[in-house]
mmCIF file of C-alpha atoms and ligand atoms in Angstrom:
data_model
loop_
_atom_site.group_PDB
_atom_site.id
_atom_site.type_symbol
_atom_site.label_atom_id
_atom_site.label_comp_id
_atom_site.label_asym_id
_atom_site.label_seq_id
_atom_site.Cartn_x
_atom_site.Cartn_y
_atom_site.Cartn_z
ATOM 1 C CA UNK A 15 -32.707 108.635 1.831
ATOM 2 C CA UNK A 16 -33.478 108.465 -1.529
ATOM 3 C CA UNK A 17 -37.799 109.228 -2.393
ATOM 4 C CA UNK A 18 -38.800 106.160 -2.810
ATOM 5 C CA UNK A 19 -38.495 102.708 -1.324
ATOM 6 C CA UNK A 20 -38.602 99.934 -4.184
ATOM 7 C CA UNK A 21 -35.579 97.751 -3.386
ATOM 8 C CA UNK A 22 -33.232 96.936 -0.962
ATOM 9 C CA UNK A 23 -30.397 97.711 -3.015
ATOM 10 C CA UNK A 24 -31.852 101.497 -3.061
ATOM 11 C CA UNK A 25 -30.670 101.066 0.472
ATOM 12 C CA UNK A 26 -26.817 102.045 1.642
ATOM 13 C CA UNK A 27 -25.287 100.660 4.692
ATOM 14 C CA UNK A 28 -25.614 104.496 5.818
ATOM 15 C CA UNK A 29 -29.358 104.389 4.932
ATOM 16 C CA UNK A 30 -30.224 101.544 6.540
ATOM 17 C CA UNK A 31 -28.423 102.058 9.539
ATOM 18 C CA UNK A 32 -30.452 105.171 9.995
ATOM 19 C CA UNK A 33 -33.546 103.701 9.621
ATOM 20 C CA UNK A 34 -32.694 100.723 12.229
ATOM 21 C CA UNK A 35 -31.573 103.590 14.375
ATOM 22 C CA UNK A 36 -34.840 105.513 13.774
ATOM 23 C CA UNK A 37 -36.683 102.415 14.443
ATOM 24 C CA UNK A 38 -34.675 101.903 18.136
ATOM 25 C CA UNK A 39 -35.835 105.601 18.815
ATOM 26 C CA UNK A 40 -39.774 105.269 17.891
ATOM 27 C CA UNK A 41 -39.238 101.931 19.908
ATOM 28 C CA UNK A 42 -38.736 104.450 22.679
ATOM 29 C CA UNK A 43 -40.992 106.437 22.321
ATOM 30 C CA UNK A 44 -43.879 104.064 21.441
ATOM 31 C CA UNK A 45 -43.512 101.769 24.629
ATOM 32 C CA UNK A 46 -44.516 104.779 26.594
ATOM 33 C CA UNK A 47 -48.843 104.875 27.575
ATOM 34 C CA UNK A 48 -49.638 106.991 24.398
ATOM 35 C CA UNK A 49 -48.452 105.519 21.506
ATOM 36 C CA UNK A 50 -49.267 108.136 19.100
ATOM 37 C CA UNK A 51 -46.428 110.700 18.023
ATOM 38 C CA UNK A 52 -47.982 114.097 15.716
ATOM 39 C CA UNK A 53 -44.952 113.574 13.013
ATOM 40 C CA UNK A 54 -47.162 112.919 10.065
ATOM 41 C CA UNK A 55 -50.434 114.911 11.292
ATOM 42 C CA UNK A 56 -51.685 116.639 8.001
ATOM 43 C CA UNK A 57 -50.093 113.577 5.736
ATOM 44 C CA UNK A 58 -52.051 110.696 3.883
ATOM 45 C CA UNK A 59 -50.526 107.290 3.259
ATOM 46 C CA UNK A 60 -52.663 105.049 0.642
ATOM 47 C CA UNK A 61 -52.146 101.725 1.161
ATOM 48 C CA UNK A 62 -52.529 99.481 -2.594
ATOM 49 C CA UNK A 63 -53.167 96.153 -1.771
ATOM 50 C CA UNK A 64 -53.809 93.854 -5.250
ATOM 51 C CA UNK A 65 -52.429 90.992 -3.388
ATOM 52 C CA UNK A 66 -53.326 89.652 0.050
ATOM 53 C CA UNK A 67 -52.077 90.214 3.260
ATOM 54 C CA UNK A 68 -52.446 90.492 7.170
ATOM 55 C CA UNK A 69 -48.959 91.601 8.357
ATOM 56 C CA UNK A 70 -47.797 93.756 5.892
ATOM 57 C CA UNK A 71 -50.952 95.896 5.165
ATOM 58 C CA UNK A 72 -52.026 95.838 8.696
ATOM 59 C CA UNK A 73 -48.970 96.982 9.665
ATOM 60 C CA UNK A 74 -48.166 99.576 7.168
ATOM 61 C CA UNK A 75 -51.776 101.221 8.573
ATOM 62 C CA UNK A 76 -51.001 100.837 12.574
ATOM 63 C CA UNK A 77 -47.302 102.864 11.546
ATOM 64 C CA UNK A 78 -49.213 105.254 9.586
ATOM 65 C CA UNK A 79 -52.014 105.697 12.140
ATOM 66 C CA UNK A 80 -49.102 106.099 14.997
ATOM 67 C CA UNK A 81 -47.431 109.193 13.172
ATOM 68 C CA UNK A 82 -51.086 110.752 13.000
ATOM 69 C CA UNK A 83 -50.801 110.417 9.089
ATOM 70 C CA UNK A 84 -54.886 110.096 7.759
ATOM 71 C CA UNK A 85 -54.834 106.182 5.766
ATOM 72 C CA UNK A 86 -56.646 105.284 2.686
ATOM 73 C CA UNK A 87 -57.079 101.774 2.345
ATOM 74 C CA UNK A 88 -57.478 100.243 -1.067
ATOM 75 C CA UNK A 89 -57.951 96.403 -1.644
ATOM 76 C CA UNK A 90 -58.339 95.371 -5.065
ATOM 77 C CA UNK A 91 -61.116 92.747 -4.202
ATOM 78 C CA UNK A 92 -64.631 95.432 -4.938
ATOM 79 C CA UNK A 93 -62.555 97.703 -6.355
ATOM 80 C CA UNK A 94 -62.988 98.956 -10.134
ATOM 81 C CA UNK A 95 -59.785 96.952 -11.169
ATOM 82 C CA UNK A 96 -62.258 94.018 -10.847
ATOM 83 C CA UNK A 97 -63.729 96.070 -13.733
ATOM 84 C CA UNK A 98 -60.443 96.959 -15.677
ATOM 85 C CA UNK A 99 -59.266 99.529 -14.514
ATOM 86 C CA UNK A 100 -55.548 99.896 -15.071
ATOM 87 C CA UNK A 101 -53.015 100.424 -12.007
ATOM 88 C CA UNK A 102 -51.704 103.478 -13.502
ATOM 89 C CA UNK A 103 -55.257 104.817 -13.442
ATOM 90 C CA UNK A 104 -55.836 103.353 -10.278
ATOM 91 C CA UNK A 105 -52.741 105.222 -8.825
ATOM 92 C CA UNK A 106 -53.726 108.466 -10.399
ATOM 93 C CA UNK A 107 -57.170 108.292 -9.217
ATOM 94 C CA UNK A 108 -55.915 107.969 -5.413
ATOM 95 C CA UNK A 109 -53.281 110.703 -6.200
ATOM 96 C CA UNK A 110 -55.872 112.998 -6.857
ATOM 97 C CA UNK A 111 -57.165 112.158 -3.416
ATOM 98 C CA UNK A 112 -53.777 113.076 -2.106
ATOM 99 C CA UNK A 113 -51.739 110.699 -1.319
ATOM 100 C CA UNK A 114 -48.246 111.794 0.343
ATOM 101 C CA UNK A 115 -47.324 108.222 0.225
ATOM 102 C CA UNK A 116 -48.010 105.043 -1.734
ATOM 103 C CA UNK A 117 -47.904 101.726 -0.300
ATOM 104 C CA UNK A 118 -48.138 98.592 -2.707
ATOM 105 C CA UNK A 119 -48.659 95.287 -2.830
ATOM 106 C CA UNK A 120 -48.729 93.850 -6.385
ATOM 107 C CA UNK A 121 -48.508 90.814 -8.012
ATOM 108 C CA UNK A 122 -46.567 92.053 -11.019
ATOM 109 C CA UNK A 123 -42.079 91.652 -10.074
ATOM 110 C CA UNK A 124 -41.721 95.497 -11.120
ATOM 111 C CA UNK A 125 -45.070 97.145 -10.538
ATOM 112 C CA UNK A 126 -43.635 99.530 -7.611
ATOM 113 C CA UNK A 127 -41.219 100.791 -9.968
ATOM 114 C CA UNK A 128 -43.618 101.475 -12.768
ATOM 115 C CA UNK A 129 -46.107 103.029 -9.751
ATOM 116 C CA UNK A 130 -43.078 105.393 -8.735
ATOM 117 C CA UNK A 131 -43.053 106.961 -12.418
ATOM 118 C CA UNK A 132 -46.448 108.548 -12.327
ATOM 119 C CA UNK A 133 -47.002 109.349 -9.325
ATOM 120 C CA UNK A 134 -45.052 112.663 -7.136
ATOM 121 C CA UNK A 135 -45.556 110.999 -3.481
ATOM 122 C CA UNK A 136 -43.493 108.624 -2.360
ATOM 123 C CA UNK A 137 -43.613 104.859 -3.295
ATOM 124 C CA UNK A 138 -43.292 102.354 -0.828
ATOM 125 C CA UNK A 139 -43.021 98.329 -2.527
ATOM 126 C CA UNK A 140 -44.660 96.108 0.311
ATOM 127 C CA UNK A 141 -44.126 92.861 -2.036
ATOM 128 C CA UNK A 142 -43.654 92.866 -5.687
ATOM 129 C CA UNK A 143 -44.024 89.536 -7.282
ATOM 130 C CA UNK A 144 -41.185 87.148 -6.771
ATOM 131 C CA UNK A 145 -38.600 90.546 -6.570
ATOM 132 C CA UNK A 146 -38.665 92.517 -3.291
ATOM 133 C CA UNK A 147 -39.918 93.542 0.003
ATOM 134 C CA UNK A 148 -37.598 95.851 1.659
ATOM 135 C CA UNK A 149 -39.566 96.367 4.548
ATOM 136 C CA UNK A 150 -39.186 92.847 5.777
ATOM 137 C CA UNK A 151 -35.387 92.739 5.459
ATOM 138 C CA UNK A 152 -35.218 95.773 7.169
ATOM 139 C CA UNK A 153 -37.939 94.087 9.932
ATOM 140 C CA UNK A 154 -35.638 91.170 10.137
ATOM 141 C CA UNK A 155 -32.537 92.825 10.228
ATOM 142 C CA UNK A 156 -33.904 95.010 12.899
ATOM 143 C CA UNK A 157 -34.813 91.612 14.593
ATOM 144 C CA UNK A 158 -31.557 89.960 14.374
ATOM 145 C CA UNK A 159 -29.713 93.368 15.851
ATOM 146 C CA UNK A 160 -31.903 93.175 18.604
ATOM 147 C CA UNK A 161 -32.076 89.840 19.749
ATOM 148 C CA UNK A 162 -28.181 88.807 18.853
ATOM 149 C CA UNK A 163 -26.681 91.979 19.899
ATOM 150 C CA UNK A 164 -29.291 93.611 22.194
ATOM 151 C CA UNK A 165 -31.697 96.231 21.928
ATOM 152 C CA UNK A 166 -30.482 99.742 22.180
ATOM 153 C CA UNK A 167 -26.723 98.361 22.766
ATOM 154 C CA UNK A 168 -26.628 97.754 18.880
ATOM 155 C CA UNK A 169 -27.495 101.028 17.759
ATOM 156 C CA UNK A 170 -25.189 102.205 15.046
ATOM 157 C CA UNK A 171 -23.940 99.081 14.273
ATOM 158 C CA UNK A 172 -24.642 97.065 11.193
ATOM 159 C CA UNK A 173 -24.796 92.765 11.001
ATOM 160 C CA UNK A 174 -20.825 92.644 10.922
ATOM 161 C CA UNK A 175 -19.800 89.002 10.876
ATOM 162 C CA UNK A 176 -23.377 87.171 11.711
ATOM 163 C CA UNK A 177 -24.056 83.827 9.897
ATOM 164 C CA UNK A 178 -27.675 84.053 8.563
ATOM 165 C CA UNK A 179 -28.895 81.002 6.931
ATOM 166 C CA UNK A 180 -32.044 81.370 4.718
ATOM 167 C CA UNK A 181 -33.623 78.190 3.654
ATOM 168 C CA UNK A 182 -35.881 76.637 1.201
ATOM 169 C CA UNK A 183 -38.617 78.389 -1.486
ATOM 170 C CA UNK A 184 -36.261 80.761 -2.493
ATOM 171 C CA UNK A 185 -37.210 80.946 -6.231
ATOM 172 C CA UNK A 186 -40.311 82.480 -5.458
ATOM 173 C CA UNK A 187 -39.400 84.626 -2.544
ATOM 174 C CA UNK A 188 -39.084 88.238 -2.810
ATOM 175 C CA UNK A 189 -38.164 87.795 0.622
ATOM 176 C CA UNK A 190 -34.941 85.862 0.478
ATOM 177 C CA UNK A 191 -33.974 88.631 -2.160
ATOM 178 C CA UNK A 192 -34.350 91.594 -0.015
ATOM 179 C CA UNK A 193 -33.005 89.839 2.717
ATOM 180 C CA UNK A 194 -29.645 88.820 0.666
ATOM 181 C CA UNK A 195 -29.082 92.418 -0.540
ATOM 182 C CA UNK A 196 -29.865 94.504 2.646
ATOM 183 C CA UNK A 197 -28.061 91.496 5.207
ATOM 184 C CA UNK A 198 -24.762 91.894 2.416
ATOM 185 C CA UNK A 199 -24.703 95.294 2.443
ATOM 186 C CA UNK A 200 -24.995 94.938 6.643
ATOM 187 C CA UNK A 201 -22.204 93.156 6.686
ATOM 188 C CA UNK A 202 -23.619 90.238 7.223
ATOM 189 C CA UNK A 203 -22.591 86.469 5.915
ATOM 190 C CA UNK A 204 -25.391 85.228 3.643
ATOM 191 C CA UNK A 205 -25.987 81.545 2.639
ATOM 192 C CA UNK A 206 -28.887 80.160 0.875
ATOM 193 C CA UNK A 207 -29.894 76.505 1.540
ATOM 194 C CA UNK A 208 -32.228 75.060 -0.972
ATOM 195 C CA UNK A 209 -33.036 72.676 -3.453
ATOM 196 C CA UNK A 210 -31.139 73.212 -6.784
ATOM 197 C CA UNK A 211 -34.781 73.314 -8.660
ATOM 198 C CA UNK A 212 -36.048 76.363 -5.781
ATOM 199 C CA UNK A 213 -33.118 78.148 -6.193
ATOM 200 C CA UNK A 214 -33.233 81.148 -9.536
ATOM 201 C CA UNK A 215 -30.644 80.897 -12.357
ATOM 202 C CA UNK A 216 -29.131 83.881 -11.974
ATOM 203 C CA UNK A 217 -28.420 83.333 -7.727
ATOM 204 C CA UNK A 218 -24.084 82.956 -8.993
ATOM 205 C CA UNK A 219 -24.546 86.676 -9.101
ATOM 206 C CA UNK A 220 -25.943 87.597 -5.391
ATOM 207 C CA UNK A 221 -23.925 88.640 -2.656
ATOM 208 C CA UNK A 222 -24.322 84.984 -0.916
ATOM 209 C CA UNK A 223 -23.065 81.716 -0.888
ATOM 210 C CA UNK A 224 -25.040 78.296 -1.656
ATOM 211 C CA UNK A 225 -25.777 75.262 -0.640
ATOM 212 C CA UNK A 226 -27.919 72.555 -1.357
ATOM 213 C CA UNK A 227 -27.847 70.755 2.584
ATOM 214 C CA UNK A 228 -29.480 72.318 5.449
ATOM 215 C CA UNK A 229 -27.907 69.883 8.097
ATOM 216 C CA UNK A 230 -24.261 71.127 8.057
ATOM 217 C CA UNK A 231 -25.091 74.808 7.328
ATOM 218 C CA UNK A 232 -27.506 74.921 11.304
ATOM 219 C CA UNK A 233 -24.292 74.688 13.533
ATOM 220 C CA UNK A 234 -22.578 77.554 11.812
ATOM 221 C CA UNK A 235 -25.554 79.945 11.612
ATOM 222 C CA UNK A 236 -26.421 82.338 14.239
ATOM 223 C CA UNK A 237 -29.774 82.985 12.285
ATOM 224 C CA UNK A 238 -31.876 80.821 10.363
ATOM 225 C CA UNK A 239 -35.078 82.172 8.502
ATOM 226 C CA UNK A 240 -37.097 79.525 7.306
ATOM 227 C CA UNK A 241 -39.086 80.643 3.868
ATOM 228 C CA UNK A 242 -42.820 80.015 3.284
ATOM 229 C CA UNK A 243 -42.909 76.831 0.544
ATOM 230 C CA UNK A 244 -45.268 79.167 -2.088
ATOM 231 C CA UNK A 245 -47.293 76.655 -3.430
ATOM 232 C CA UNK A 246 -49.795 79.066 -5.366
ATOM 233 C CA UNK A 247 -46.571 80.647 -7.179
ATOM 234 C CA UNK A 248 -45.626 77.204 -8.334
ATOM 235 C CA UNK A 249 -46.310 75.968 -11.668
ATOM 236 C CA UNK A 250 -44.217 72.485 -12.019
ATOM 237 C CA UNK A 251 -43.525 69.788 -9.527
ATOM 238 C CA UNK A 252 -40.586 71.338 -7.554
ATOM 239 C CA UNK A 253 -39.469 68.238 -5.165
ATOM 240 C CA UNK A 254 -41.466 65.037 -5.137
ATOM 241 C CA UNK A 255 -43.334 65.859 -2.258
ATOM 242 C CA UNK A 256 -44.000 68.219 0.819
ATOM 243 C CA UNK A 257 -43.144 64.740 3.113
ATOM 244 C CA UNK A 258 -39.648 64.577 0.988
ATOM 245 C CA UNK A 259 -39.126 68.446 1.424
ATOM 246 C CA UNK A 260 -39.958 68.246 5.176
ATOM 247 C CA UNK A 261 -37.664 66.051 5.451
ATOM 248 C CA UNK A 262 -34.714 67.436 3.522
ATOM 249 C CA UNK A 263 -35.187 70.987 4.476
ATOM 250 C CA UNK A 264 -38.307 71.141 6.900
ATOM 251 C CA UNK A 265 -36.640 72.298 10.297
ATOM 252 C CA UNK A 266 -37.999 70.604 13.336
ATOM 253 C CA UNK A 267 -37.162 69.938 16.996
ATOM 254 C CA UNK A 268 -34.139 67.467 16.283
ATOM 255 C CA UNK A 269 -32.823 69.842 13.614
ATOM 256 C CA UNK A 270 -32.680 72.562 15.423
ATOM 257 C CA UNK A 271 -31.158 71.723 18.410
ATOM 258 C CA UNK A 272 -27.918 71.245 15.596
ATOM 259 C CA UNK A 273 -27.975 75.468 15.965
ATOM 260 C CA UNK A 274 -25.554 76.978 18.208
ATOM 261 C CA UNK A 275 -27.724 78.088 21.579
ATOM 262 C CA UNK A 276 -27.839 81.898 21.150
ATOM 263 C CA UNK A 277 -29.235 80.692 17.714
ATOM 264 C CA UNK A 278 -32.430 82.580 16.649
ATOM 265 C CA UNK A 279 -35.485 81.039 14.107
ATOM 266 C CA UNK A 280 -37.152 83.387 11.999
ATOM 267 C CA UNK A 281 -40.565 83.416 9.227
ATOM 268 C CA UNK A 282 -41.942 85.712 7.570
ATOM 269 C CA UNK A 283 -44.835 84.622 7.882
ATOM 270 C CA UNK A 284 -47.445 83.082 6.625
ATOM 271 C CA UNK A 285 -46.169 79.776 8.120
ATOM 272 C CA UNK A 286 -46.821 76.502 6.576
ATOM 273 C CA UNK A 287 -46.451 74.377 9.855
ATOM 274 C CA UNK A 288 -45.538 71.143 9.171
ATOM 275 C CA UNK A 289 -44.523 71.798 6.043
ATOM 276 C CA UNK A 290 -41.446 74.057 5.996
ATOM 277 C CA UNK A 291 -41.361 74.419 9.709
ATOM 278 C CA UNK A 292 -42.416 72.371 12.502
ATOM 279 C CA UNK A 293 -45.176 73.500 15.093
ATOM 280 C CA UNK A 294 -43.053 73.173 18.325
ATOM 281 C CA UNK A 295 -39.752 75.113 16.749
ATOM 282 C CA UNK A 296 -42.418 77.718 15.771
ATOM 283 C CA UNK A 297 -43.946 77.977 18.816
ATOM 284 C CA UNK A 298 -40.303 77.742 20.662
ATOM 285 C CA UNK A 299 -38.848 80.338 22.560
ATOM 286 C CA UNK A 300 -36.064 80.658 19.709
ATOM 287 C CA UNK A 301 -38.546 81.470 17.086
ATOM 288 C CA UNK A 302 -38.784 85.596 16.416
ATOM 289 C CA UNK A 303 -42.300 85.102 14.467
ATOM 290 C CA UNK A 304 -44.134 87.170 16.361
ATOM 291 C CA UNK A 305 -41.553 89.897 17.186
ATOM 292 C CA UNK A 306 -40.859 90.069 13.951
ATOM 293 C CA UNK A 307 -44.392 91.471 13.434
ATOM 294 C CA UNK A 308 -44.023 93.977 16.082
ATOM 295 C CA UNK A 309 -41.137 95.010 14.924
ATOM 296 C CA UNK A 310 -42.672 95.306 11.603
ATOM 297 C CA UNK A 311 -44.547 98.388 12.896
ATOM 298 C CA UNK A 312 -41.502 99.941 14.317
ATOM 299 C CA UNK A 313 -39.879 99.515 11.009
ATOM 300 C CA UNK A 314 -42.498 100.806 8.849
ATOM 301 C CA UNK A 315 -43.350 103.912 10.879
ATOM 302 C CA UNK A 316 -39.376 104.274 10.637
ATOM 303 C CA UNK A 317 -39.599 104.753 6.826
ATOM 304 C CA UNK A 318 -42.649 106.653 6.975
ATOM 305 C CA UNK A 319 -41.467 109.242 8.801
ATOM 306 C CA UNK A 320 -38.085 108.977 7.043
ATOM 307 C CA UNK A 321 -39.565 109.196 3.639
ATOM 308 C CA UNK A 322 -42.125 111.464 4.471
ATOM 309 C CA UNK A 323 -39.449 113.844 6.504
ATOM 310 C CA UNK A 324 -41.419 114.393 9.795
ATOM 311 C CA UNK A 325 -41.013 116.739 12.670
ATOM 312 C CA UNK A 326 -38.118 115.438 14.806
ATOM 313 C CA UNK A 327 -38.927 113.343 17.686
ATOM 314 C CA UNK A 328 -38.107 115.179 20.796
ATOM 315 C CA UNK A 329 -40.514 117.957 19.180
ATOM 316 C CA UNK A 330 -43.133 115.524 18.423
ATOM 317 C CA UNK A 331 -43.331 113.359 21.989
ATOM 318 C CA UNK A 332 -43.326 117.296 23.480
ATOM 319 C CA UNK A 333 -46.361 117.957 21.591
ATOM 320 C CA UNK A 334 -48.087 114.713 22.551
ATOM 321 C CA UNK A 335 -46.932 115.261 26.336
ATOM 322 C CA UNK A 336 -49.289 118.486 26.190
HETATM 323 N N1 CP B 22 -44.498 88.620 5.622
HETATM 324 C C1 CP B 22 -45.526 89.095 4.910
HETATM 325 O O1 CP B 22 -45.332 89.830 3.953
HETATM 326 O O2 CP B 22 -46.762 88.711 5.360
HETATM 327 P P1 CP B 22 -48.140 89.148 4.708
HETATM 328 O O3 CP B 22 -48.240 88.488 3.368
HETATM 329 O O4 CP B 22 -49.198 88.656 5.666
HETATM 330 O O5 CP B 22 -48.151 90.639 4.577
#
């Protein structure tokens, strides 16, 4: 593992088969009555939010919290950027606090990169812009392992040969990127299904195929992940209307029962229900939302202890035993 955390493609198929592996371990171990494992005891992990979030920030803290790690939270909301302060003086202000680890949120494509030049902890990018969040492929891929090839069982193995059909805002969606790099490098068969105008110029070059129907891409996909419609990122009329997208590439009860039936439906998250998905299919016992937030923590405290090289684990759940 590399120090630092900024893309997916930072990730090899070796890398992030170890951290789905680590994840399946602290799975383990964190089902048991005590949850919390001494790994990180002695460690701090700042988490830089200048962009909102529940999942991601809350569950960057729970992972940090469950290795014993101490957590700084920093919103930028009554903070002094409100009164200019730079990010680089931001991040050397909390450095000088101690930070072992830097989690951030920012609203800047490239601002985890720029963070992981002045500071010496590690860098974590929880959402850059429109570019990446590596934690959430890894939290999906972890997802689709489990739930297509069963917990435990898969450990080891990559994404060989599943069909995973992401769909929609993809223009704006650091998501969709992560997810096409770390799913490709998997093994994984990527297709994007979008409108032409949601879709970025340069998409010919990514490790995925295209296409601009939804309909006859469901029956061949073992995975669909439905992207949030990011209306706040949006600064021209993308599609006539959220009633015309809905209906072109909204997925709701009738369109998903096109999926094969071991199919699985996945979001990020925030949902826009009714807009991008329907209520019932999110609410369905095919959707992963919410395990994909659960698995979120696994994932993160994954990283965190790989990044931040903890004690090993049979060591650690010892220690908490006593
Ligand atoms: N999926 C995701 O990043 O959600 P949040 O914006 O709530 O962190």
């Amino acid at each position: 593992m590399r120090r630092h955390l900024i893309s997916a493609a930072d990730l090899s198929r070796a890398d992030a088969l170890l951290i789905l592996d680590t994840a399946e371990e602290l799975a383990d171990l964190t089902d048991r009555p005590i949850k919390k494992l001494p790994t990180l005891r002695g460690r701090t992990v700042v988490n830089l939010f200048f962009e909102d979030s529940t999942r991601t920030r809350i569950s960057f803290e729970a992972a940090a919290k469950r290795l014993s790690a101490d957590v700084i939270n920093f919103s930028a909301k009554g903070s002094s950027v409100a009164k200019g302060e730079s990010l680089k003086d931001t991040a050397l202000t909390l450095e000088a606090m101690g930070a072992d680890a830097v989690v951030i949120r920012h609203g800047a494509s490239g601002a985890a990169h720029r963070l992981a030049g002045w500071v010496r902890g590690s860098v974590v990018n929880a959402g850059d812009g429109t570019h990446e969040h590596p934690t959430q492929a890894l939290l999906d891929a972890f997802t689709m392992r489990r739930r297509l090839q069963g917990a435990g069982a898969a450990r080891g193995k990559g994404l060989d040969g599943i069909r995973v059909t992401i769909v929609g805002d993809v223009l704006h969606s650091r998501v969709a990127r992560s997810n096409v790099l770390l799913l490709s490098a998997l093994g994984a068969q990527v297709t994007l299904a979008a409108p032409p105008t949601l879709l970025p110029l340069a998409v010919d070059s990514w490790p995925c195929a295209v296409s601009y129907e939804l309909d006859s891409e469901l029956p061949k996909s073992d995975a669909v992940m439905m992207l949030r419609v990011q209306t706040e990122r949006m600064t021209a009329a993308y599609f006539p209307s959220v009633r015309e997208y809905s209906r072109r590439y909204g997925l709701d009860a009738a369109r998903m029962a096109r999926l094969p039936e071991h199919a699985i439906v996945m979001h990020p998250g925030p949902m826009n229900r009714g807009v991008e998905i329907a209520a019932e299919v999110a609410d369905s016992a095919r959707s992963t939302v919410v395990e994909q937030v659960a698995n979120g923590v696994t994932i993160r405290m994954a990283v965190l202890y790989l990044l931040l090289g903890g004690t090993e684990f049979p060591e650690a759940a010892a220690e908490v035993s006593r």
